[in-house]
Coordinates of C-alpha atoms in Angstrom, one line a residue:
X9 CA -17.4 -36.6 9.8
X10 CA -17.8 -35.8 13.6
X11 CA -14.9 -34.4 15.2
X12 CA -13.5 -36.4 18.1
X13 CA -13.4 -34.3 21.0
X14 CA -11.0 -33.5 23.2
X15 CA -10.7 -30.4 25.4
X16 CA -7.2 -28.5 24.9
X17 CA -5.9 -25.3 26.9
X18 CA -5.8 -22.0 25.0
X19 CA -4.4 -18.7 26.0
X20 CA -5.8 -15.6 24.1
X21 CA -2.8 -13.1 23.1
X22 CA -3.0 -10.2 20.8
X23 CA -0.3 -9.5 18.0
X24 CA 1.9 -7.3 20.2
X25 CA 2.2 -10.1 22.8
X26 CA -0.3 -8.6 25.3
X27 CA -2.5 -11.5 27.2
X28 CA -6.3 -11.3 27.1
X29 CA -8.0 -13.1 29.5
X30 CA -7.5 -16.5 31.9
X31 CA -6.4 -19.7 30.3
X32 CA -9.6 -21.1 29.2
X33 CA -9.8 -25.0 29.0
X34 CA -12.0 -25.3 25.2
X35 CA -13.1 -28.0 23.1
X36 CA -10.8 -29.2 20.3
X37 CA -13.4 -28.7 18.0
X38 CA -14.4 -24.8 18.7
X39 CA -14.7 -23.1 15.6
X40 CA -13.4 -19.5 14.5
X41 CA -17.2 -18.3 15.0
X42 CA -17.2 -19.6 18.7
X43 CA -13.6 -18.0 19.2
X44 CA -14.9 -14.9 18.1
X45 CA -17.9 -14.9 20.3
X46 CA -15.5 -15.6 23.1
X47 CA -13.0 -13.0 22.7
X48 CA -16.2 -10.3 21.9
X49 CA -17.4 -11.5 25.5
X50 CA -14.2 -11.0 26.9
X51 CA -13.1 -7.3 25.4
X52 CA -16.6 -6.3 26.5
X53 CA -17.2 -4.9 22.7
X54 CA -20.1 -3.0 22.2
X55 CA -20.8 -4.3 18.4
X56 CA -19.6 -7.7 17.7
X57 CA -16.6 -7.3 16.0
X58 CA -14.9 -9.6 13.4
X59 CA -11.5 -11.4 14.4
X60 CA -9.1 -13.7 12.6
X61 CA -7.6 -16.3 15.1
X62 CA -3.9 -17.6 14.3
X63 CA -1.9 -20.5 16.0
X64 CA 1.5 -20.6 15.3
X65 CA 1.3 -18.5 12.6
X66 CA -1.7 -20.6 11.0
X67 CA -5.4 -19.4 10.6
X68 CA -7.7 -20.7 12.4
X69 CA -10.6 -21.3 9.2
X70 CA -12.6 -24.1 10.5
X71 CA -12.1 -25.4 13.8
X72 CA -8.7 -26.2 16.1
X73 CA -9.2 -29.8 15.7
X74 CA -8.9 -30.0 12.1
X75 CA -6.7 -26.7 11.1
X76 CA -4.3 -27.2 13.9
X77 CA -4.2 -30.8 15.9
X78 CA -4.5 -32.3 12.4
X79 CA -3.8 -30.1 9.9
X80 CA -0.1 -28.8 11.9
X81 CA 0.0 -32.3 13.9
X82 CA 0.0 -30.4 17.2
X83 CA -0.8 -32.0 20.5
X84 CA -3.3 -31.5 22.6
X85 CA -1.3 -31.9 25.5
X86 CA 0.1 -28.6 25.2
X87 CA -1.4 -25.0 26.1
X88 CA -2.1 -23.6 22.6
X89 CA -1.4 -19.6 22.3
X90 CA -4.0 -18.3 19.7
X91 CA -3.4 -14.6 18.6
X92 CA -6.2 -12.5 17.5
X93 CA -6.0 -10.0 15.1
X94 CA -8.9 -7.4 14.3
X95 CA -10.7 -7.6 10.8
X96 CA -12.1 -4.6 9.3
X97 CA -16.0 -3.3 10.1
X98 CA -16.7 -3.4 6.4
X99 CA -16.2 -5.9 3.5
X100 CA -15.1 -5.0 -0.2
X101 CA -16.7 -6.9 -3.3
X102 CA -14.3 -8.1 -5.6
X103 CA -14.6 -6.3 -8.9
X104 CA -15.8 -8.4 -11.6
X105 CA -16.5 -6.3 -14.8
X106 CA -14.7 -4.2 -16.8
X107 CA -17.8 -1.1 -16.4
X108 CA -16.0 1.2 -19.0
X109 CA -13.2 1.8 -21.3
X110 CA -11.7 5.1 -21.0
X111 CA -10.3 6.3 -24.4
X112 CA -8.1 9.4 -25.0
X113 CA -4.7 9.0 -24.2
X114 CA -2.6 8.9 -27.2
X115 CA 0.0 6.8 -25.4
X116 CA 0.6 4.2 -22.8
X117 CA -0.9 4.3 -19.8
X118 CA 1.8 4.8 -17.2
X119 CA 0.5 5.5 -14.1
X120 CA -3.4 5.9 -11.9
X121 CA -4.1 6.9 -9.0
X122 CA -7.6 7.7 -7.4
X123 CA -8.1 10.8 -4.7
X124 CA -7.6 10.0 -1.2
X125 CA -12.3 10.9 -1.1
X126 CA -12.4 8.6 -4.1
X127 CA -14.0 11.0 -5.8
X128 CA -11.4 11.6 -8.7
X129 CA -9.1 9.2 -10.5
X130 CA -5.6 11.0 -12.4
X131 CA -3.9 9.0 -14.9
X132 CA -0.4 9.9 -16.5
X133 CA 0.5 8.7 -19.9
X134 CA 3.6 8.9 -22.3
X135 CA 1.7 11.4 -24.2
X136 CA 3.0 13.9 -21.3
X137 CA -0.9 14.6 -20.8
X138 CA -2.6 13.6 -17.5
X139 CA -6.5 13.3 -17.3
X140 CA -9.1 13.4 -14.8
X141 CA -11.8 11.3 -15.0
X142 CA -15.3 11.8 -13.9
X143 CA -16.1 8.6 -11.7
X144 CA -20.0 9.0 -11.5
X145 CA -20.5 9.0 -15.5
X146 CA -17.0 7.2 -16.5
X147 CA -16.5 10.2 -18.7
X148 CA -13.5 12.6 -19.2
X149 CA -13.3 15.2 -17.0
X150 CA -10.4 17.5 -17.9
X151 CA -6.8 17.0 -19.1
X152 CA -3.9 18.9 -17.9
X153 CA -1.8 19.7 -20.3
X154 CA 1.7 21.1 -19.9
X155 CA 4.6 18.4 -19.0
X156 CA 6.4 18.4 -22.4
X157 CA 7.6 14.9 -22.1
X158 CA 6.0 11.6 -20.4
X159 CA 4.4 11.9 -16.8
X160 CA 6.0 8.7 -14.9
X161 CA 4.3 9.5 -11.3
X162 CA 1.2 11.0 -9.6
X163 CA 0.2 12.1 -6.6
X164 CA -2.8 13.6 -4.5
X165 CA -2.6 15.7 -1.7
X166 CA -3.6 14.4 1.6
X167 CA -6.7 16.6 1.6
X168 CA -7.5 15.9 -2.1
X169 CA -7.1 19.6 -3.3
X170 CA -4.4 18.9 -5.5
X171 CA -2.7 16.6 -7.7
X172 CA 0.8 16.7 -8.1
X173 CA 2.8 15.4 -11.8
X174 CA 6.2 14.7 -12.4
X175 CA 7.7 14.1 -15.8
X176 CA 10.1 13.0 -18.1
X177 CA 10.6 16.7 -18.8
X178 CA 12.6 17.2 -15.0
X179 CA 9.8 18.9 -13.9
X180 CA 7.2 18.9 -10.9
X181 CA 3.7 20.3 -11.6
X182 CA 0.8 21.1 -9.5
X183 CA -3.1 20.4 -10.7
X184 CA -6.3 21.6 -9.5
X185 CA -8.3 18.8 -10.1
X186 CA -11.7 20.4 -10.7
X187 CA -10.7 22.9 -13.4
X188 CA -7.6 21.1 -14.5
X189 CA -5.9 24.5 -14.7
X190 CA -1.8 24.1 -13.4
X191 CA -1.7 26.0 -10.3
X192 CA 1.4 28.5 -11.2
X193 CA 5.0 27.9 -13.0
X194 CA 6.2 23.7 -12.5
X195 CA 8.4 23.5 -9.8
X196 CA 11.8 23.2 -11.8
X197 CA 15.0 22.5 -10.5
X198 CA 15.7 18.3 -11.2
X199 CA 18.2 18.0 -13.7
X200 CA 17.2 14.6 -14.8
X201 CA 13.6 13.1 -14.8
X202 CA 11.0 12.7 -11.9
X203 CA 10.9 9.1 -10.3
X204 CA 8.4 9.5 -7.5
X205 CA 6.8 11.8 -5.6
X206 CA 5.6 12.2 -1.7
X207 CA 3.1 14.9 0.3
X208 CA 4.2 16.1 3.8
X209 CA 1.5 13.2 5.6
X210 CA -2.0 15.6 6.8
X211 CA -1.6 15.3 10.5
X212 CA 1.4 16.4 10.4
X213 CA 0.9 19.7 8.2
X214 CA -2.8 20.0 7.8
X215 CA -2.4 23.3 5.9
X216 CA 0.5 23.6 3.5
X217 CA 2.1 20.2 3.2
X218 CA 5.2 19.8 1.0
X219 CA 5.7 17.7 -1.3
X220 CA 8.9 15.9 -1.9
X221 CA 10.4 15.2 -4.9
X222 CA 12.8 12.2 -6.5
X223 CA 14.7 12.2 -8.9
X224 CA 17.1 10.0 -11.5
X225 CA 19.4 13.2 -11.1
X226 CA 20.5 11.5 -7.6
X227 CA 18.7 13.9 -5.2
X228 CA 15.7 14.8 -3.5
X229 CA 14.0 18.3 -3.2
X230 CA 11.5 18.8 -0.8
X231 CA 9.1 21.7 -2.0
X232 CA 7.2 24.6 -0.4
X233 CA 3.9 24.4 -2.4
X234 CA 2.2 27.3 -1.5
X235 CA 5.5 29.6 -2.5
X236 CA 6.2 27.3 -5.0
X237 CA 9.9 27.4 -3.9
X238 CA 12.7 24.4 -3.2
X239 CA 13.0 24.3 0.4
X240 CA 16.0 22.0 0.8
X241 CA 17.7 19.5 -1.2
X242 CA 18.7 16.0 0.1
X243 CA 21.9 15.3 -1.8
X244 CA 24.0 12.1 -0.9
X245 CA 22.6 9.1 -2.7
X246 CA 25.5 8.5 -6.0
X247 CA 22.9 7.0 -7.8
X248 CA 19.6 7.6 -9.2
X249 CA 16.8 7.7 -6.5
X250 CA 14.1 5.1 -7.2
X251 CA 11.7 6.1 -4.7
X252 CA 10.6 8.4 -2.0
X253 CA 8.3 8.0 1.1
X254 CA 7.5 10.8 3.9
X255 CA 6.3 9.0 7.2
X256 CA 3.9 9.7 9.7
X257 CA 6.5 10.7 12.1
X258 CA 8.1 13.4 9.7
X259 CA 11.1 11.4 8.3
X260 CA 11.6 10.9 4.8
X261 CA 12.4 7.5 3.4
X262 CA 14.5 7.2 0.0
X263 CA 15.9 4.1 -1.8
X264 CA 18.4 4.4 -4.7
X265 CA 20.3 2.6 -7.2
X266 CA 23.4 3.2 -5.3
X267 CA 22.2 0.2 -3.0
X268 CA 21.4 2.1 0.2
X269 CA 18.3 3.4 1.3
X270 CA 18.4 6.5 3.5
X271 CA 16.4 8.6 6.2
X272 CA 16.0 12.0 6.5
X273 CA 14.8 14.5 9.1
X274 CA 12.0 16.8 8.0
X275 CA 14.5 19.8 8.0
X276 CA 16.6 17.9 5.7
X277 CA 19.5 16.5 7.8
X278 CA 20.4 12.9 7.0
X279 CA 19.2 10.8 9.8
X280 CA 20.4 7.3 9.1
X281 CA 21.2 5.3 6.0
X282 CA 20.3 1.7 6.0
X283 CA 23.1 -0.2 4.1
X284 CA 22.1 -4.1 3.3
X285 CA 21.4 -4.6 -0.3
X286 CA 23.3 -6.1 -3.0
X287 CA 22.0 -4.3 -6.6
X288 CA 19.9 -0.8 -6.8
X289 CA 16.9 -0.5 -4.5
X290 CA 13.3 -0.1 -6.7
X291 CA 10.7 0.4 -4.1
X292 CA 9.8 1.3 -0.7
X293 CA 6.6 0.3 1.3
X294 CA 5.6 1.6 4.8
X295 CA 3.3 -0.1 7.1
X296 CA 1.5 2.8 7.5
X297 CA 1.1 4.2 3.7
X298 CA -2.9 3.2 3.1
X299 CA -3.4 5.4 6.6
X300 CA -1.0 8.4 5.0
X301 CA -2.8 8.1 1.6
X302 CA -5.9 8.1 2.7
X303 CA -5.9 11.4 6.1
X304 CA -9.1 12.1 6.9
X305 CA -10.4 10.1 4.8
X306 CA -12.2 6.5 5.5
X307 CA -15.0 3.8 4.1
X308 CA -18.0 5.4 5.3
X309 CA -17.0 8.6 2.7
X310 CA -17.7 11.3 5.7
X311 CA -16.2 14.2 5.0
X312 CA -14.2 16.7 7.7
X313 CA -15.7 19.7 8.6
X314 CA -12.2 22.1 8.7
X315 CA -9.0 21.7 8.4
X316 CA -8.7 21.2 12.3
X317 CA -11.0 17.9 12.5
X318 CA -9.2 16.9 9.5
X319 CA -6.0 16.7 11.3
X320 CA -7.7 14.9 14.4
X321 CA -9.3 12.3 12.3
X322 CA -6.2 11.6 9.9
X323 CA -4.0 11.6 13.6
X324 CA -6.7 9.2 15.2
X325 CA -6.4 7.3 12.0
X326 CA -2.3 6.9 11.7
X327 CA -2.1 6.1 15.5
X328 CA -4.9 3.3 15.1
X329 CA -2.6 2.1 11.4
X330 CA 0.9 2.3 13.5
X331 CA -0.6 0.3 16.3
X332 CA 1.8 0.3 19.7
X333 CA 4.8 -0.4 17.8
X334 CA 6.9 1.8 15.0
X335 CA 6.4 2.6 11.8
X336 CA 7.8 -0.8 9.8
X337 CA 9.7 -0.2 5.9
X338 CA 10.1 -2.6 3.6
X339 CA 12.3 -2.9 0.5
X340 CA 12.6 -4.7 -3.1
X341 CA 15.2 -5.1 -5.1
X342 CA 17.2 -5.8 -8.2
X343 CA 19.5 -8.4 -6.0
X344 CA 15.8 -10.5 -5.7
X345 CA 15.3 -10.1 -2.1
X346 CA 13.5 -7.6 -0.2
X347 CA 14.6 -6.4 3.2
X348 CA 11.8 -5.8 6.5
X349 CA 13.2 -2.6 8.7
X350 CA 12.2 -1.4 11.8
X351 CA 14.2 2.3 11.3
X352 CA 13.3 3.8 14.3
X353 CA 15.2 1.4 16.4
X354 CA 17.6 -0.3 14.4
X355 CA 19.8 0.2 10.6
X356 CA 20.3 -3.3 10.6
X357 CA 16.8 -5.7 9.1
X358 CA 14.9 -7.1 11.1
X359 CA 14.4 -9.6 8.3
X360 CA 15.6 -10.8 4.8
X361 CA 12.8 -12.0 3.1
X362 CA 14.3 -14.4 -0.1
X363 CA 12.2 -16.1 -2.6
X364 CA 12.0 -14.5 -5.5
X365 CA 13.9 -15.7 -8.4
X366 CA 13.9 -12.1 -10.4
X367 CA 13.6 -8.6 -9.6
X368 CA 11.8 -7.1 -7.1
X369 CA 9.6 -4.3 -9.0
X370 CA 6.9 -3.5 -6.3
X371 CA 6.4 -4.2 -2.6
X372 CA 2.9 -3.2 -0.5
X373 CA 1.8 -3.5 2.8
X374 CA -2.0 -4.2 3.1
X375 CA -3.8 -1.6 4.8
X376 CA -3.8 -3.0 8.4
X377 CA 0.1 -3.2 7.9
X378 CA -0.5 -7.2 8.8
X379 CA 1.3 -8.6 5.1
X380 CA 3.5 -7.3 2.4
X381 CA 2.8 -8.6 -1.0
X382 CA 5.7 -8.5 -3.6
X383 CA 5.6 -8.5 -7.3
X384 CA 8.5 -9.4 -9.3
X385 CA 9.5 -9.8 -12.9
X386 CA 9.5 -13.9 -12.0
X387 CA 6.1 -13.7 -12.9
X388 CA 5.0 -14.1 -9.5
X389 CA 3.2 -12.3 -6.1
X390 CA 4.8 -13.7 -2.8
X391 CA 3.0 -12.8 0.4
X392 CA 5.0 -12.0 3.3
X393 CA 4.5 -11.6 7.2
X394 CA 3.9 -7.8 7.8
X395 CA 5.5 -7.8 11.3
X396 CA 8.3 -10.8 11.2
X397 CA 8.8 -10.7 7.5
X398 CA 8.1 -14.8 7.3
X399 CA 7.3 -16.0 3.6
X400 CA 3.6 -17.2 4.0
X401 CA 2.4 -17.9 0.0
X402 CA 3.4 -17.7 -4.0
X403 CA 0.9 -16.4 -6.1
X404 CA 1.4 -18.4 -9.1
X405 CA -0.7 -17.6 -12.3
X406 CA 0.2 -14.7 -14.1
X407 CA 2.6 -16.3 -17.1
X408 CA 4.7 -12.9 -17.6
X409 CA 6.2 -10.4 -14.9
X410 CA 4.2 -8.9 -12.6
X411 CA 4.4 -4.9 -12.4
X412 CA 2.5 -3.8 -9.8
X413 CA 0.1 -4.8 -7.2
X414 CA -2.2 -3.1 -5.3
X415 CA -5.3 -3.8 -2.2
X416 CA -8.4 -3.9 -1.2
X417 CA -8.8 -1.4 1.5
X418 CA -10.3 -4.3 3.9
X419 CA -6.7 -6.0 3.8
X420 CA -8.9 -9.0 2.8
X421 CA -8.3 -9.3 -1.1
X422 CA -5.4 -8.8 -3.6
X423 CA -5.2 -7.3 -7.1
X424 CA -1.8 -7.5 -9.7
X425 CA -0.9 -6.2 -12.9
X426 CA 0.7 -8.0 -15.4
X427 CA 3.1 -7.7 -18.6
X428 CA 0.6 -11.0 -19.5
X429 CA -2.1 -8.3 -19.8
X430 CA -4.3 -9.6 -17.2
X431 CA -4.8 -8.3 -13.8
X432 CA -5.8 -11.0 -11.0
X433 CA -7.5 -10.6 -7.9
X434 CA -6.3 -13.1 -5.0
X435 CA -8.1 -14.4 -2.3
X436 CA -6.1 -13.8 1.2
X437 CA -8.0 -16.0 3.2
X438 CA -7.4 -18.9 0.8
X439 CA -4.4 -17.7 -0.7
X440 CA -5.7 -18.5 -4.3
X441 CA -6.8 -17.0 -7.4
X442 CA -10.7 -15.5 -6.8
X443 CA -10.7 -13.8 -10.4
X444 CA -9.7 -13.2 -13.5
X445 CA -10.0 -10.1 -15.0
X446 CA -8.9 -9.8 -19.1
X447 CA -9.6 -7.0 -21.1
X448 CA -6.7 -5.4 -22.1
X449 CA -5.2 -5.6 -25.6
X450 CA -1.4 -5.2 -24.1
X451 CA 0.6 -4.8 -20.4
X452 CA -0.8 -3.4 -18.2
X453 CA 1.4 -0.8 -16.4
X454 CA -0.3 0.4 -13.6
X455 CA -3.4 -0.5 -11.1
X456 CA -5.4 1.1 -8.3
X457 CA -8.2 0.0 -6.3
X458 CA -9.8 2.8 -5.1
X459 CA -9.4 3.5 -1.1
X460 CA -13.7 3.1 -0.9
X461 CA -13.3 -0.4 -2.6
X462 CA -16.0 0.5 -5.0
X463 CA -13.8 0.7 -8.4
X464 CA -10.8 -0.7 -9.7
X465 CA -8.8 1.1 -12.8
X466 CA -6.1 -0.1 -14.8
X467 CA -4.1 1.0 -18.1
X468 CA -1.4 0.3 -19.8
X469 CA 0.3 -0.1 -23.3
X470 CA -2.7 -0.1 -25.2
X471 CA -3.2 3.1 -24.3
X472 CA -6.7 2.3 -22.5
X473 CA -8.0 3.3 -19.0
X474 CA -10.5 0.2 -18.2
X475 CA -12.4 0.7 -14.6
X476 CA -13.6 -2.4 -13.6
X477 CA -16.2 -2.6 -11.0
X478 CA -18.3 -5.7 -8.8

């Protein structure tokens, strides 16, 4: 059917607010391709670069005419504002085959976690054993052994060195992920179990990062890891702390059950604490997490020379994640809402973000910090605006709670983990299910896709690693 046109005014205007260009009188009927041709032309880009074009918060898929004028019944009277928003270089296939099973662990699953190189995966099971796998032949690498009760939480180092373990058994441990020897005595000192753990981000300490440390005990110890020592404790939450983030600016982010979320300075001072929710706090996302996770690290696998041009490259990287504005924080829990905070210039949210109809397990902010997707135990993933907090979709399709959920590093697909067993991959662009992927015999606890975008893995309760690849 032939479009009737008519010629409407557009202003281009980036996601800060910034304007690009003259009001340009266009056809109604210009498409997303033409839109990006223009705004190429007008940035003087080198390389064409992919855009996504939004009016009034809608996307721009086909043309104006029929996404906008008819599809939001806007006039073409009016000047039309249409924000662009840069795609990334490089698209990531969605994984579509379970490639291998990875046996061995004599209990569940509880956690994964691939290097920030993606050249190791860790997982951490309730048999207080966490393994290494070798990615090229999908074969067991080493296992550490040591924690003498379940290991709830992994994490790599910045520069992929080390893996850091913390357990059921109140104790912080510290890998080498090549020999899978444990580098010195566990860092002791919790007097309840681990609940998260946090490396000192790598532009900010390219050398000897610490690591901090949560804790059901109530507190937070930040570590010395070369000395293997406790440098400070951050003692104030009255409840157990659920989670712990370190941000690219040196503060350190913690959310409890005692309802408050809290900042910290880097030298342990208590910076502000962000009062707001109703029941404990599970989870903390920052906008800028895939950027801290990843350092030096991007998609085209190149690897820094020293420890110098790491630091540039992982800087050059934050600065381009963090964009002009602040870091943003987001929050989930047990009251069913989650809670959008701009903490460097405000302890009040910027939004409230209701919806949910259960509890808030897991929040994450896709890579380019643009959405926040949710999963909750109301067996649904909500999708969120990353900057306003706006409720943009429901997931629907899982038919038990949803655990965790993870993305693609292009920001352009979706993956959760279900207590159905099942983990689904969601398309962004259409906001609908893209695949299925079954396999497992039981829940699946825990999920990551790995920061190239090649591999996928996943276990859970039956006990099972399964990496699943395109």
């Amino acid at each position: 059917m032939a479009e009737a046109a008519t010629t409407i005014l557009a202003q281009f205007q980036t996601a800060d607010g910034d304007k690009t260009g003259p009001p340009l009188s266009l056809p109604s009927s210009v498409t997303a391709e033409q839109l990006s041709v223009l705004i190429n032309k007008f940035l003087e880009n080198e390389e064409t670069r992919p855009y996504a074009f939004y009016i009034d918060g809608l996307e721009v898929v086909r043309s104006v005419q029929r996404d906008i004028i008819e599809g939001a019944q806007r006039s073409t009277e009016e000047s039309l504002t249409i924000v662009y928003q840069p795609q990334a270089f490089f698209k990531v296939r969605a994984v579509s085959r379970c490639s291998a099973t990875l046996t061995g662990h004599t209990e569940a699953v509880l956690t994964v976690s691939f290097s920030p190189d993606g050249k190791h995966l860790a997982s951490g099971s309730g048999d207080t054993t966490v393994r290494i796998w070798d990615l090229a032949t999908e074969t067991p690498r080493v296992t550490c052994r040591g924690h003498r009760n379940w290991v709830l939480s992994l994490a790599w180092s910045p520069d992929a060195r080390r893996l850091a373990s913390g357990g059921m058994d109140n104790d912080v441990r510290l890998w080498d992920p090549i020999t899978g020897k444990e580098e010195g005595a566990p860092l002791s000192g919790h007097r309840k179990w681990i609940t998260a753990l946090a490396w000192e981000p790598l532009h900010l300490n390219p050398t000897e990062p610490r690591l901090a440390s949560s804790s059901k005990d109530g507190t937070v110890r930040v570590w010395d890891t070369v000395r293997r020592r406790c440098l400070f404790t951050l003692a104030g939450h009255t409840a157990a702390v659920t989670c712990v983030k370190w941000g690219g600016d040196g503060r350190i982010y913690t959310s409890s059950q005692d309802r408050s979320i809290r900042i910290w300075n880097s030298d342990g001072t208590l910076h502000a604490s962000l009062p707001g929710h109703a029941h404990w706090v599970n989870t903390l996302a920052l906008s800028t997490d895939f950027a801290l996770r990843t350092g030096a690290y991007d998609h085209t696998g190149s690897v820094p020379k020293d420890s110098t041009d790491a630091q540039k490259r992982a800087t050059d990287r934050y600065n381009s994640a963090k964009g002009k504005g602040s870091e943003r924080l987001a929050s989930g829990s047990d009251d069913f809402t989650m809670h959008l905070w701009d903490p460097q210039n405000s302890n009040k949210p910027t939004a409230r973000m209701v919806g949910h109809q259960k509890v808030v397990n897991h929040v994450s902010f896709s890579p380019d910090g643009r959405l926040i997707a949710s999963a909750s135990f109301d067996n649904s993933v909500k999708l969120w605006d990353g900057i306003t907090g706006k409720f943009l979709a429901s997931l629907r399709g899982h038919v038990a709670a949803v655990y965790q959920v993870c993305w693609s590093s292009d920001s352009r697909m979706l993956l959760s983990a279900s207590k159905d067993s099942t983990l689904k991959i969601w398309d962004l662009r259409t906001r609908k299910l893209k695949l299925e992927l079954p396999g497992h015999a039981d829940e699946v606890f825990a999920v990551d896709w790995s920061p190239a975008g090649d591999c996928v893995a996943s276990g859970g309760k039956d006990r099972t690693l399964k990496l699943w690849k395109h």
